[in-house]
Amino acid sequence: MASIFTKIVQGEIPCHKVAETDNCLAFLDINPLAKGHTLVIPKPEIDYLFDVQEPLYGELMTFAQKVAKAIDATMTCERVGMAVVGLEVPHAHIHLIPISHVHDIDFSRPKLDLTQEELAAIAKEIAEVI
Ligand code: AMP
């Protein structure tokens, strides 16, 4: 069965898209730790990030860097943190999280409760500087 992220790639499930290339996609996490918490994925369904082969792996990292710079430029934070967890969704993804303190990237913390309108506005703001 297709992963939830493959369904997003295929347009079967909506997302708040931040940026896209032929092989990669960035969209907002629906349960964000911070405003601008973004997931960066390879479009092909590969479970484990560190199984992604070159040249896609390098392409994904370069794409993530571009997205991170746009998050940094638009969101309130000291810098953008990057995390790989992957325990919930078996489709490789990188978390990009605006942080000002180490606890801002603590996944055991309560998530923000943002409306669809707020998420749409955040995605637009980040997308506009990419
Ligand atoms: P993990 O696999 O542990 O890295 O966590 C998966 C992440 O994907 C979590 O932060 C979820 O909030 C996020 N997530 C799950 N489903 C969706 C979705 N449909 N759209 C956006 N983010 C999602």
CSV table of N, CA, C and O and ligand atoms in Angstrom, one decimal:
chain,number,residue,atom,x,y,z
A,1,MET,N,0.8,-1.2,0.0
A,1,MET,CA,0.0,0.0,0.0
A,1,MET,C,0.9,1.3,0.0
A,1,MET,O,1.9,1.3,0.7
A,2,ALA,N,0.4,2.2,-0.8
A,2,ALA,CA,1.2,3.5,-0.9
A,2,ALA,C,1.3,4.2,0.5
A,2,ALA,O,0.3,4.2,1.3
A,3,SER,N,2.4,4.8,0.8
A,3,SER,CA,2.5,5.6,2.0
A,3,SER,C,1.7,6.8,1.9
A,3,SER,O,1.3,7.3,0.8
A,4,ILE,N,1.4,7.4,3.1
A,4,ILE,CA,0.6,8.6,3.1
A,4,ILE,C,1.4,9.7,2.4
A,4,ILE,O,0.7,10.6,1.7
A,5,PHE,N,2.7,9.7,2.4
A,5,PHE,CA,3.4,10.7,1.6
A,5,PHE,C,3.4,10.5,0.1
A,5,PHE,O,3.4,11.4,-0.7
A,6,THR,N,3.3,9.2,-0.3
A,6,THR,CA,3.2,8.9,-1.7
A,6,THR,C,1.8,9.4,-2.2
A,6,THR,O,1.6,10.0,-3.3
A,7,LYS,N,0.8,9.3,-1.3
A,7,LYS,CA,-0.6,9.8,-1.6
A,7,LYS,C,-0.5,11.3,-1.8
A,7,LYS,O,-1.2,11.9,-2.6
A,8,ILE,N,0.3,12.0,-0.9
A,8,ILE,CA,0.5,13.4,-1.1
A,8,ILE,C,1.1,13.8,-2.4
A,8,ILE,O,0.7,14.6,-3.2
A,9,VAL,N,2.2,13.0,-2.7
A,9,VAL,CA,2.9,13.2,-4.0
A,9,VAL,C,2.0,13.1,-5.2
A,9,VAL,O,2.0,13.8,-6.1
A,10,GLN,N,1.1,12.1,-5.1
A,10,GLN,CA,0.2,11.8,-6.2
A,10,GLN,C,-1.1,12.7,-6.2
A,10,GLN,O,-1.9,12.5,-7.0
A,11,GLY,N,-1.2,13.5,-5.2
A,11,GLY,CA,-2.3,14.5,-5.1
A,11,GLY,C,-3.6,13.9,-4.6
A,11,GLY,O,-4.6,14.5,-4.7
A,12,GLU,N,-3.5,12.7,-4.0
A,12,GLU,CA,-4.7,12.0,-3.5
A,12,GLU,C,-5.0,12.6,-2.1
A,12,GLU,O,-6.2,12.5,-1.6
A,13,ILE,N,-4.0,13.1,-1.4
A,13,ILE,CA,-4.2,13.7,-0.1
A,13,ILE,C,-3.6,15.1,-0.2
A,13,ILE,O,-2.5,15.3,-0.8
A,14,PRO,N,-4.3,16.2,0.3
A,14,PRO,CA,-3.8,17.5,0.2
A,14,PRO,C,-2.6,17.8,1.2
A,14,PRO,O,-2.4,17.0,2.1
A,15,CYS,N,-1.9,18.8,0.8
A,15,CYS,CA,-0.8,19.2,1.7
A,15,CYS,C,-0.6,20.7,1.6
A,15,CYS,O,-1.1,21.3,0.6
A,16,HIS,N,0.1,21.3,2.5
A,16,HIS,CA,0.5,22.7,2.4
A,16,HIS,C,1.9,22.8,1.8
A,16,HIS,O,2.9,22.7,2.5
A,17,LYS,N,1.9,22.8,0.4
A,17,LYS,CA,3.2,22.7,-0.3
A,17,LYS,C,4.0,23.9,-0.1
A,17,LYS,O,3.5,25.1,-0.2
A,18,VAL,N,5.3,23.7,0.1
A,18,VAL,CA,6.3,24.8,0.2
A,18,VAL,C,7.1,24.9,-1.1
A,18,VAL,O,7.4,26.0,-1.5
A,19,ALA,N,7.6,23.8,-1.6
A,19,ALA,CA,8.4,23.8,-2.8
A,19,ALA,C,8.4,22.4,-3.4
A,19,ALA,O,8.1,21.4,-2.7
A,20,GLU,N,8.8,22.3,-4.6
A,20,GLU,CA,8.8,21.0,-5.4
A,20,GLU,C,9.8,21.0,-6.5
A,20,GLU,O,10.1,22.0,-7.1
A,21,THR,N,10.5,19.9,-6.7
A,21,THR,CA,11.3,19.6,-7.9
A,21,THR,C,10.7,18.4,-8.5
A,21,THR,O,9.8,17.8,-8.0
A,22,ASP,N,11.4,17.9,-9.6
A,22,ASP,CA,10.9,16.7,-10.3
A,22,ASP,C,10.9,15.5,-9.3
A,22,ASP,O,10.1,14.6,-9.3
A,23,ASN,N,11.9,15.5,-8.4
A,23,ASN,CA,12.1,14.3,-7.5
A,23,ASN,C,11.9,14.5,-6.0
A,23,ASN,O,12.0,13.6,-5.3
A,24,CYS,N,11.7,15.8,-5.6
A,24,CYS,CA,11.6,16.1,-4.2
A,24,CYS,C,10.4,17.0,-3.9
A,24,CYS,O,9.9,17.7,-4.8
A,25,LEU,N,9.9,16.9,-2.7
A,25,LEU,CA,8.7,17.7,-2.3
A,25,LEU,C,8.9,18.2,-0.9
A,25,LEU,O,9.4,17.5,0.0
A,26,ALA,N,8.5,19.5,-0.6
A,26,ALA,CA,8.6,20.0,0.7
A,26,ALA,C,7.2,20.5,1.1
A,26,ALA,O,6.6,21.2,0.3
A,27,PHE,N,6.7,20.1,2.2
A,27,PHE,CA,5.3,20.6,2.7
A,27,PHE,C,5.3,20.7,4.2
A,27,PHE,O,6.2,20.1,4.9
A,28,LEU,N,4.4,21.4,4.7
A,28,LEU,CA,4.3,21.6,6.2
A,28,LEU,C,3.9,20.4,6.9
A,28,LEU,O,3.0,19.6,6.4
A,29,ASP,N,4.5,20.1,8.0
A,29,ASP,CA,4.0,19.0,8.9
A,29,ASP,C,2.7,19.4,9.5
A,29,ASP,O,2.5,20.6,9.9
A,30,ILE,N,1.7,18.5,9.5
A,30,ILE,CA,0.4,18.8,10.0
A,30,ILE,C,0.3,18.9,11.5
A,30,ILE,O,-0.6,19.5,12.0
A,31,ASN,N,1.3,18.4,12.2
A,31,ASN,CA,1.4,18.5,13.7
A,31,ASN,C,2.7,19.2,14.0
A,31,ASN,O,3.6,18.5,14.5
A,32,PRO,N,2.8,20.5,13.7
A,32,PRO,CA,4.1,21.1,13.8
A,32,PRO,C,4.6,21.4,15.2
A,32,PRO,O,3.8,21.7,16.1
A,33,LEU,N,5.9,21.3,15.4
A,33,LEU,CA,6.5,21.7,16.7
A,33,LEU,C,6.7,23.2,16.7
A,33,LEU,O,6.8,23.7,17.8
A,34,ALA,N,6.8,23.8,15.6
A,34,ALA,CA,6.9,25.3,15.5
A,34,ALA,C,6.3,25.7,14.2
A,34,ALA,O,6.2,24.9,13.2
A,35,LYS,N,6.0,27.0,14.1
A,35,LYS,CA,5.5,27.6,12.8
A,35,LYS,C,6.6,27.5,11.8
A,35,LYS,O,7.7,27.9,12.0
A,36,GLY,N,6.2,26.8,10.7
A,36,GLY,CA,7.2,26.6,9.6
A,36,GLY,C,7.8,25.2,9.6
A,36,GLY,O,8.7,24.9,8.7
A,37,HIS,N,7.5,24.4,10.6
A,37,HIS,CA,8.0,23.0,10.6
A,37,HIS,C,7.6,22.3,9.3
A,37,HIS,O,6.4,22.2,8.9
A,38,THR,N,8.6,21.9,8.5
A,38,THR,CA,8.5,21.5,7.2
A,38,THR,C,9.1,20.1,7.0
A,38,THR,O,10.1,19.8,7.6
A,39,LEU,N,8.4,19.3,6.2
A,39,LEU,CA,9.0,17.9,5.8
A,39,LEU,C,9.5,18.0,4.4
A,39,LEU,O,8.8,18.5,3.5
A,40,VAL,N,10.7,17.4,4.2
A,40,VAL,CA,11.3,17.4,2.9
A,40,VAL,C,11.4,15.9,2.5
A,40,VAL,O,12.0,15.1,3.3
A,41,ILE,N,10.8,15.5,1.4
A,41,ILE,CA,10.8,14.1,1.0
A,41,ILE,C,11.3,13.9,-0.4
A,41,ILE,O,11.1,14.7,-1.3
A,42,PRO,N,11.9,12.7,-0.6
A,42,PRO,CA,12.1,12.3,-2.0
A,42,PRO,C,10.7,11.8,-2.5
A,42,PRO,O,10.0,11.1,-1.8
A,43,LYS,N,10.4,12.1,-3.8
A,43,LYS,CA,9.1,11.6,-4.3
A,43,LYS,C,9.0,10.0,-4.4
A,43,LYS,O,8.0,9.5,-4.0
A,44,PRO,N,10.1,9.4,-4.8
A,44,PRO,CA,10.0,7.9,-4.8
A,44,PRO,C,9.9,7.4,-3.4
A,44,PRO,O,10.5,7.9,-2.5
A,45,GLU,N,9.1,6.4,-3.2
A,45,GLU,CA,8.8,5.8,-1.9
A,45,GLU,C,9.9,4.9,-1.4
A,45,GLU,O,10.0,3.8,-1.8
A,46,ILE,N,10.8,5.5,-0.6
A,46,ILE,CA,11.9,4.7,0.0
A,46,ILE,C,11.7,4.9,1.5
A,46,ILE,O,11.6,6.0,2.0
A,47,ASP,N,11.7,3.8,2.2
A,47,ASP,CA,11.3,3.9,3.7
A,47,ASP,C,12.4,4.7,4.4
A,47,ASP,O,12.0,5.7,5.1
A,48,TYR,N,13.6,4.3,4.4
A,48,TYR,CA,14.6,4.8,5.3
A,48,TYR,C,15.5,5.8,4.6
A,48,TYR,O,16.1,5.5,3.5
A,49,LEU,N,15.6,7.0,5.2
A,49,LEU,CA,16.4,8.1,4.5
A,49,LEU,C,17.8,7.6,4.1
A,49,LEU,O,18.2,7.9,3.0
A,50,PHE,N,18.4,6.9,4.9
A,50,PHE,CA,19.8,6.5,4.6
A,50,PHE,C,20.0,5.3,3.7
A,50,PHE,O,21.1,4.9,3.4
A,51,ASP,N,18.8,4.9,3.1
A,51,ASP,CA,18.8,3.9,2.0
A,51,ASP,C,18.7,4.6,0.7
A,51,ASP,O,18.8,4.0,-0.4
A,52,VAL,N,18.4,6.0,0.7
A,52,VAL,CA,18.3,6.7,-0.5
A,52,VAL,C,19.6,6.8,-1.2
A,52,VAL,O,20.6,7.1,-0.6
A,53,GLN,N,19.6,6.4,-2.5
A,53,GLN,CA,20.9,6.3,-3.2
A,53,GLN,C,21.2,7.7,-3.9
A,53,GLN,O,20.3,8.4,-4.2
A,54,GLU,N,22.5,7.9,-4.2
A,54,GLU,CA,22.9,9.0,-5.0
A,54,GLU,C,22.4,8.7,-6.5
A,54,GLU,O,22.4,7.5,-6.8
A,55,PRO,N,22.1,9.7,-7.3
A,55,PRO,CA,22.2,11.1,-7.0
A,55,PRO,C,21.0,11.7,-6.3
A,55,PRO,O,21.1,12.8,-5.9
A,56,LEU,N,20.0,10.9,-6.0
A,56,LEU,CA,18.8,11.4,-5.4
A,56,LEU,C,19.1,11.9,-4.0
A,56,LEU,O,18.6,13.0,-3.5
A,57,TYR,N,20.0,11.2,-3.2
A,57,TYR,CA,20.3,11.6,-1.8
A,57,TYR,C,20.9,13.1,-1.8
A,57,TYR,O,20.4,13.9,-1.1
A,58,GLY,N,21.8,13.3,-2.7
A,58,GLY,CA,22.4,14.6,-2.8
A,58,GLY,C,21.4,15.7,-3.2
A,58,GLY,O,21.4,16.8,-2.7
A,59,GLU,N,20.6,15.3,-4.2
A,59,GLU,CA,19.6,16.2,-4.7
A,59,GLU,C,18.6,16.6,-3.5
A,59,GLU,O,18.2,17.8,-3.4
A,60,LEU,N,18.3,15.6,-2.7
A,60,LEU,CA,17.3,15.9,-1.6
A,60,LEU,C,18.0,16.8,-0.6
A,60,LEU,O,17.3,17.7,-0.1
A,61,MET,N,19.3,16.6,-0.3
A,61,MET,CA,19.9,17.5,0.7
A,61,MET,C,20.1,18.9,0.2
A,61,MET,O,19.9,19.9,0.9
A,62,THR,N,20.4,19.0,-1.1
A,62,THR,CA,20.5,20.4,-1.7
A,62,THR,C,19.2,21.1,-1.7
A,62,THR,O,19.1,22.3,-1.4
A,63,PHE,N,18.1,20.3,-2.0
A,63,PHE,CA,16.8,20.9,-1.9
A,63,PHE,C,16.4,21.3,-0.5
A,63,PHE,O,15.9,22.4,-0.3
A,64,ALA,N,16.7,20.4,0.5
A,64,ALA,CA,16.5,20.7,1.9
A,64,ALA,C,17.2,22.0,2.3
A,64,ALA,O,16.6,22.8,3.1
A,65,GLN,N,18.4,22.2,1.8
A,65,GLN,CA,19.2,23.4,2.2
A,65,GLN,C,18.4,24.6,1.7
A,65,GLN,O,18.3,25.6,2.4
A,66,LYS,N,17.9,24.6,0.4
A,66,LYS,CA,17.2,25.7,-0.2
A,66,LYS,C,16.0,26.0,0.7
A,66,LYS,O,15.7,27.2,1.0
A,67,VAL,N,15.2,25.0,1.0
A,67,VAL,CA,14.0,25.2,1.8
A,67,VAL,C,14.3,25.7,3.2
A,67,VAL,O,13.7,26.6,3.7
A,68,ALA,N,15.4,25.2,3.8
A,68,ALA,CA,15.8,25.7,5.1
A,68,ALA,C,16.1,27.2,5.1
A,68,ALA,O,15.8,27.9,6.0
A,69,LYS,N,16.8,27.6,4.1
A,69,LYS,CA,17.2,29.0,4.0
A,69,LYS,C,15.9,29.9,3.9
A,69,LYS,O,15.9,31.0,4.4
A,70,ALA,N,14.9,29.4,3.2
A,70,ALA,CA,13.7,30.1,3.0
A,70,ALA,C,12.9,30.2,4.3
A,70,ALA,O,12.3,31.2,4.7
A,71,ILE,N,13.0,29.1,5.1
A,71,ILE,CA,12.3,29.0,6.4
A,71,ILE,C,13.0,30.0,7.3
A,71,ILE,O,12.4,30.8,8.0
A,72,ASP,N,14.3,30.0,7.3
A,72,ASP,CA,15.1,30.9,8.1
A,72,ASP,C,14.8,32.4,7.8
A,72,ASP,O,14.8,33.2,8.7
A,73,ALA,N,14.6,32.7,6.5
A,73,ALA,CA,14.3,34.0,6.1
A,73,ALA,C,12.9,34.5,6.5
A,73,ALA,O,12.7,35.7,6.5
A,74,THR,N,12.0,33.6,6.7
A,74,THR,CA,10.6,34.0,6.9
A,74,THR,C,10.1,33.8,8.3
A,74,THR,O,9.2,34.5,8.7
A,75,MET,N,10.6,32.8,9.0
A,75,MET,CA,10.0,32.4,10.3
A,75,MET,C,10.8,33.0,11.4
A,75,MET,O,12.0,33.4,11.2
A,76,THR,N,10.2,33.1,12.6
A,76,THR,CA,10.9,33.7,13.7
A,76,THR,C,11.7,32.6,14.4
A,76,THR,O,11.1,31.7,15.0
A,77,CYS,N,13.0,32.7,14.3
A,77,CYS,CA,13.9,31.6,14.9
A,77,CYS,C,15.3,32.1,14.8
A,77,CYS,O,15.7,33.0,14.1
A,78,GLU,N,16.1,31.4,15.6
A,78,GLU,CA,17.6,31.7,15.6
A,78,GLU,C,18.2,31.0,14.4
A,78,GLU,O,19.1,31.5,13.8
A,79,ARG,N,17.8,29.7,14.2
A,79,ARG,CA,18.2,29.0,13.0
A,79,ARG,C,17.2,27.9,12.7
A,79,ARG,O,16.3,27.7,13.5
A,80,VAL,N,17.5,27.1,11.7
A,80,VAL,CA,16.6,26.0,11.3
A,80,VAL,C,17.3,24.7,11.7
A,80,VAL,O,18.5,24.4,11.3
A,81,GLY,N,16.6,23.9,12.6
A,81,GLY,CA,17.2,22.6,13.0
A,81,GLY,C,16.7,21.5,12.0
A,81,GLY,O,15.7,21.7,11.3
A,82,MET,N,17.5,20.5,11.9
A,82,MET,CA,17.1,19.4,11.0
A,82,MET,C,17.1,18.1,11.8
A,82,MET,O,18.0,17.8,12.6
A,83,ALA,N,16.1,17.3,11.6
A,83,ALA,CA,16.0,16.0,12.3
A,83,ALA,C,15.5,14.9,11.4
A,83,ALA,O,14.7,15.2,10.5
A,84,VAL,N,16.0,13.7,11.6
A,84,VAL,CA,15.5,12.5,10.9
A,84,VAL,C,14.9,11.6,12.0
A,84,VAL,O,15.6,11.2,12.9
A,85,VAL,N,13.6,11.3,11.9
A,85,VAL,CA,13.0,10.3,12.9
A,85,VAL,C,12.5,9.1,12.1
A,85,VAL,O,13.1,8.1,12.1
A,86,GLY,N,11.3,9.3,11.4
A,86,GLY,CA,10.9,8.2,10.6
A,86,GLY,C,10.3,7.0,11.2
A,86,GLY,O,10.1,6.0,10.6
A,87,LEU,N,9.9,7.2,12.5
A,87,LEU,CA,9.3,6.1,13.2
A,87,LEU,C,7.8,6.0,13.0
A,87,LEU,O,7.2,4.9,13.2
A,88,GLU,N,7.2,7.0,12.4
A,88,GLU,CA,5.7,7.0,12.2
A,88,GLU,C,5.4,6.8,10.7
A,88,GLU,O,4.5,6.0,10.4
A,89,VAL,N,6.0,7.4,9.8
A,89,VAL,CA,5.7,7.3,8.4
A,89,VAL,C,6.9,6.6,7.6
A,89,VAL,O,8.0,7.2,7.6
A,90,PRO,N,6.6,5.4,7.0
A,90,PRO,CA,7.7,4.7,6.4
A,90,PRO,C,8.0,5.2,5.0
A,90,PRO,O,8.0,4.5,4.0
A,91,HIS,N,8.3,6.5,4.9
A,91,HIS,CA,8.6,7.1,3.6
A,91,HIS,C,9.7,8.2,4.0
A,91,HIS,O,9.3,9.1,4.8
A,92,ALA,N,10.9,8.1,3.5
A,92,ALA,CA,12.0,8.9,4.0
A,92,ALA,C,11.6,10.4,4.0
A,92,ALA,O,10.9,10.9,3.1
A,93,HIS,N,12.0,11.1,5.1
A,93,HIS,CA,11.7,12.5,5.2
A,93,HIS,C,12.6,13.1,6.2
A,93,HIS,O,13.1,12.5,7.2
A,94,ILE,N,12.9,14.4,6.0
A,94,ILE,CA,13.7,15.3,6.8
A,94,ILE,C,12.8,16.3,7.4
A,94,ILE,O,12.0,16.9,6.7
A,95,HIS,N,12.9,16.4,8.8
A,95,HIS,CA,12.2,17.5,9.4
A,95,HIS,C,13.0,18.8,9.5
A,95,HIS,O,14.2,18.7,9.9
A,96,LEU,N,12.5,19.9,9.0
A,96,LEU,CA,13.2,21.2,9.1
A,96,LEU,C,12.3,22.0,10.1
A,96,LEU,O,11.2,22.3,9.9
A,97,ILE,N,13.0,22.4,11.2
A,97,ILE,CA,12.2,23.0,12.3
A,97,ILE,C,12.9,24.3,12.7
A,97,ILE,O,14.0,24.3,13.1
A,98,PRO,N,12.1,25.5,12.7
A,98,PRO,CA,12.7,26.7,13.2
A,98,PRO,C,12.9,26.6,14.7
A,98,PRO,O,12.0,26.2,15.4
A,99,ILE,N,14.1,26.9,15.2
A,99,ILE,CA,14.4,26.7,16.6
A,99,ILE,C,15.2,27.9,17.1
A,99,ILE,O,15.9,28.6,16.4
A,100,SER,N,14.9,28.2,18.4
A,100,SER,CA,15.7,29.2,19.1
A,100,SER,C,16.3,28.6,20.4
A,100,SER,O,17.2,29.2,21.0
A,101,HIS,N,15.8,27.5,20.8
A,101,HIS,CA,16.3,26.8,22.0
A,101,HIS,C,16.3,25.3,21.6
A,101,HIS,O,15.5,24.8,20.8
A,102,VAL,N,17.2,24.5,22.3
A,102,VAL,CA,17.3,23.1,22.0
A,102,VAL,C,15.9,22.4,22.2
A,102,VAL,O,15.6,21.4,21.5
A,103,HIS,N,15.2,22.8,23.2
A,103,HIS,CA,13.9,22.1,23.4
A,103,HIS,C,12.9,22.3,22.3
A,103,HIS,O,11.9,21.7,22.2
A,104,ASP,N,13.1,23.3,21.4
A,104,ASP,CA,12.2,23.5,20.3
A,104,ASP,C,12.2,22.4,19.3
A,104,ASP,O,11.3,22.3,18.5
A,105,ILE,N,13.2,21.5,19.4
A,105,ILE,CA,13.3,20.4,18.5
A,105,ILE,C,13.0,19.0,19.2
A,105,ILE,O,13.4,18.0,18.8
A,106,ASP,N,12.4,19.2,20.4
A,106,ASP,CA,12.1,18.0,21.2
A,106,ASP,C,10.7,17.4,20.8
A,106,ASP,O,9.7,18.0,21.0
A,107,PHE,N,10.8,16.3,20.1
A,107,PHE,CA,9.5,15.7,19.5
A,107,PHE,C,8.5,15.2,20.6
A,107,PHE,O,7.4,14.9,20.2
A,108,SER,N,9.0,15.2,21.8
A,108,SER,CA,8.0,14.7,22.9
A,108,SER,C,7.2,15.9,23.4
A,108,SER,O,6.3,15.7,24.2
A,109,ARG,N,7.5,17.1,22.9
A,109,ARG,CA,6.7,18.3,23.3
A,109,ARG,C,5.3,18.3,22.7
A,109,ARG,O,5.2,17.8,21.5
A,110,PRO,N,4.4,19.0,23.3
A,110,PRO,CA,3.1,19.2,22.6
A,110,PRO,C,3.2,19.9,21.3
A,110,PRO,O,4.0,20.8,21.2
A,111,LYS,N,2.4,19.5,20.3
A,111,LYS,CA,2.5,20.1,19.0
A,111,LYS,C,1.6,21.4,18.9
A,111,LYS,O,0.7,21.5,19.8
A,112,LEU,N,1.8,22.3,18.0
A,112,LEU,CA,1.0,23.5,17.8
A,112,LEU,C,-0.3,23.1,17.2
A,112,LEU,O,-0.4,22.2,16.4
A,113,ASP,N,-1.3,23.8,17.6
A,113,ASP,CA,-2.6,23.6,17.0
A,113,ASP,C,-2.9,24.7,16.0
A,113,ASP,O,-3.5,25.8,16.4
A,114,LEU,N,-2.5,24.6,14.8
A,114,LEU,CA,-2.7,25.7,13.8
A,114,LEU,C,-3.9,25.4,12.9
A,114,LEU,O,-4.1,24.2,12.5
A,115,THR,N,-4.6,26.4,12.5
A,115,THR,CA,-5.8,26.2,11.5
A,115,THR,C,-5.2,25.9,10.1
A,115,THR,O,-4.1,26.3,9.8
A,116,GLN,N,-6.1,25.4,9.3
A,116,GLN,CA,-5.7,25.2,7.9
A,116,GLN,C,-5.3,26.6,7.2
A,116,GLN,O,-4.4,26.6,6.4
A,117,GLU,N,-6.0,27.6,7.6
A,117,GLU,CA,-5.7,29.0,7.1
A,117,GLU,C,-4.3,29.4,7.5
A,117,GLU,O,-3.6,30.0,6.7
A,118,GLU,N,-4.0,29.2,8.8
A,118,GLU,CA,-2.7,29.6,9.3
A,118,GLU,C,-1.6,28.8,8.6
A,118,GLU,O,-0.6,29.4,8.2
A,119,LEU,N,-1.8,27.5,8.4
A,119,LEU,CA,-0.8,26.6,7.7
A,119,LEU,C,-0.7,27.1,6.3
A,119,LEU,O,0.5,27.2,5.7
A,120,ALA,N,-1.8,27.4,5.6
A,120,ALA,CA,-1.7,27.9,4.2
A,120,ALA,C,-0.9,29.2,4.1
A,120,ALA,O,-0.1,29.4,3.2
A,121,ALA,N,-1.1,30.1,5.1
A,121,ALA,CA,-0.4,31.4,5.0
A,121,ALA,C,1.1,31.2,5.3
A,121,ALA,O,1.9,31.8,4.6
A,122,ILE,N,1.4,30.3,6.2
A,122,ILE,CA,2.9,30.0,6.4
A,122,ILE,C,3.5,29.4,5.2
A,122,ILE,O,4.6,29.8,4.8
A,123,ALA,N,2.9,28.4,4.6
A,123,ALA,CA,3.4,27.7,3.4
A,123,ALA,C,3.7,28.8,2.3
A,123,ALA,O,4.7,28.8,1.6
A,124,LYS,N,2.7,29.7,2.1
A,124,LYS,CA,2.8,30.7,1.1
A,124,LYS,C,4.0,31.6,1.4
A,124,LYS,O,4.8,31.9,0.4
A,125,GLU,N,4.1,32.0,2.6
A,125,GLU,CA,5.2,32.9,3.0
A,125,GLU,C,6.6,32.3,2.7
A,125,GLU,O,7.5,33.0,2.2
A,126,ILE,N,6.7,31.0,3.1
A,126,ILE,CA,8.0,30.4,2.8
A,126,ILE,C,8.2,30.2,1.3
A,126,ILE,O,9.3,30.5,0.8
A,127,ALA,N,7.2,29.7,0.6
A,127,ALA,CA,7.3,29.4,-0.8
A,127,ALA,C,7.7,30.6,-1.6
A,127,ALA,O,8.4,30.5,-2.6
A,128,GLU,N,7.2,31.8,-1.2
A,128,GLU,CA,7.5,33.0,-1.9
A,128,GLU,C,8.9,33.4,-2.0
A,128,GLU,O,9.3,34.2,-2.9
A,129,VAL,N,9.8,32.9,-1.0
A,129,VAL,CA,11.2,33.3,-1.1
A,129,VAL,C,12.1,32.2,-1.6
A,129,VAL,O,13.3,32.3,-1.6
A,130,ILE,N,11.5,31.1,-2.1
A,130,ILE,CA,12.3,30.1,-2.7
A,130,ILE,C,12.5,30.3,-4.2
A,130,ILE,O,11.6,30.7,-4.9
B,1,AMP,P1,8.2,10.5,11.9
B,1,AMP,O1,7.9,9.4,10.9
B,1,AMP,O2,8.3,10.0,13.3
B,1,AMP,O3,9.3,11.3,11.5
B,1,AMP,O4,6.9,11.4,11.9
B,1,AMP,C1,6.1,11.7,10.8
B,1,AMP,C2,5.7,13.1,10.7
B,1,AMP,O5,4.8,13.3,9.6
B,1,AMP,C3,5.0,13.6,12.0
B,1,AMP,O6,5.6,14.8,12.4
B,1,AMP,C4,3.5,13.9,11.5
B,1,AMP,O7,2.9,15.0,12.1
B,1,AMP,C5,3.8,14.1,10.0
B,1,AMP,N1,2.6,13.8,9.1
B,1,AMP,C6,1.9,12.7,9.2
B,1,AMP,N2,0.9,12.7,8.2
B,1,AMP,C7,1.1,13.9,7.6
B,1,AMP,C8,0.4,14.6,6.6
B,1,AMP,N3,-0.7,14.0,5.9
B,1,AMP,N4,0.7,15.8,6.2
B,1,AMP,C9,1.8,16.4,6.8
B,1,AMP,N5,2.5,15.9,7.8
B,1,AMP,C10,2.2,14.6,8.2
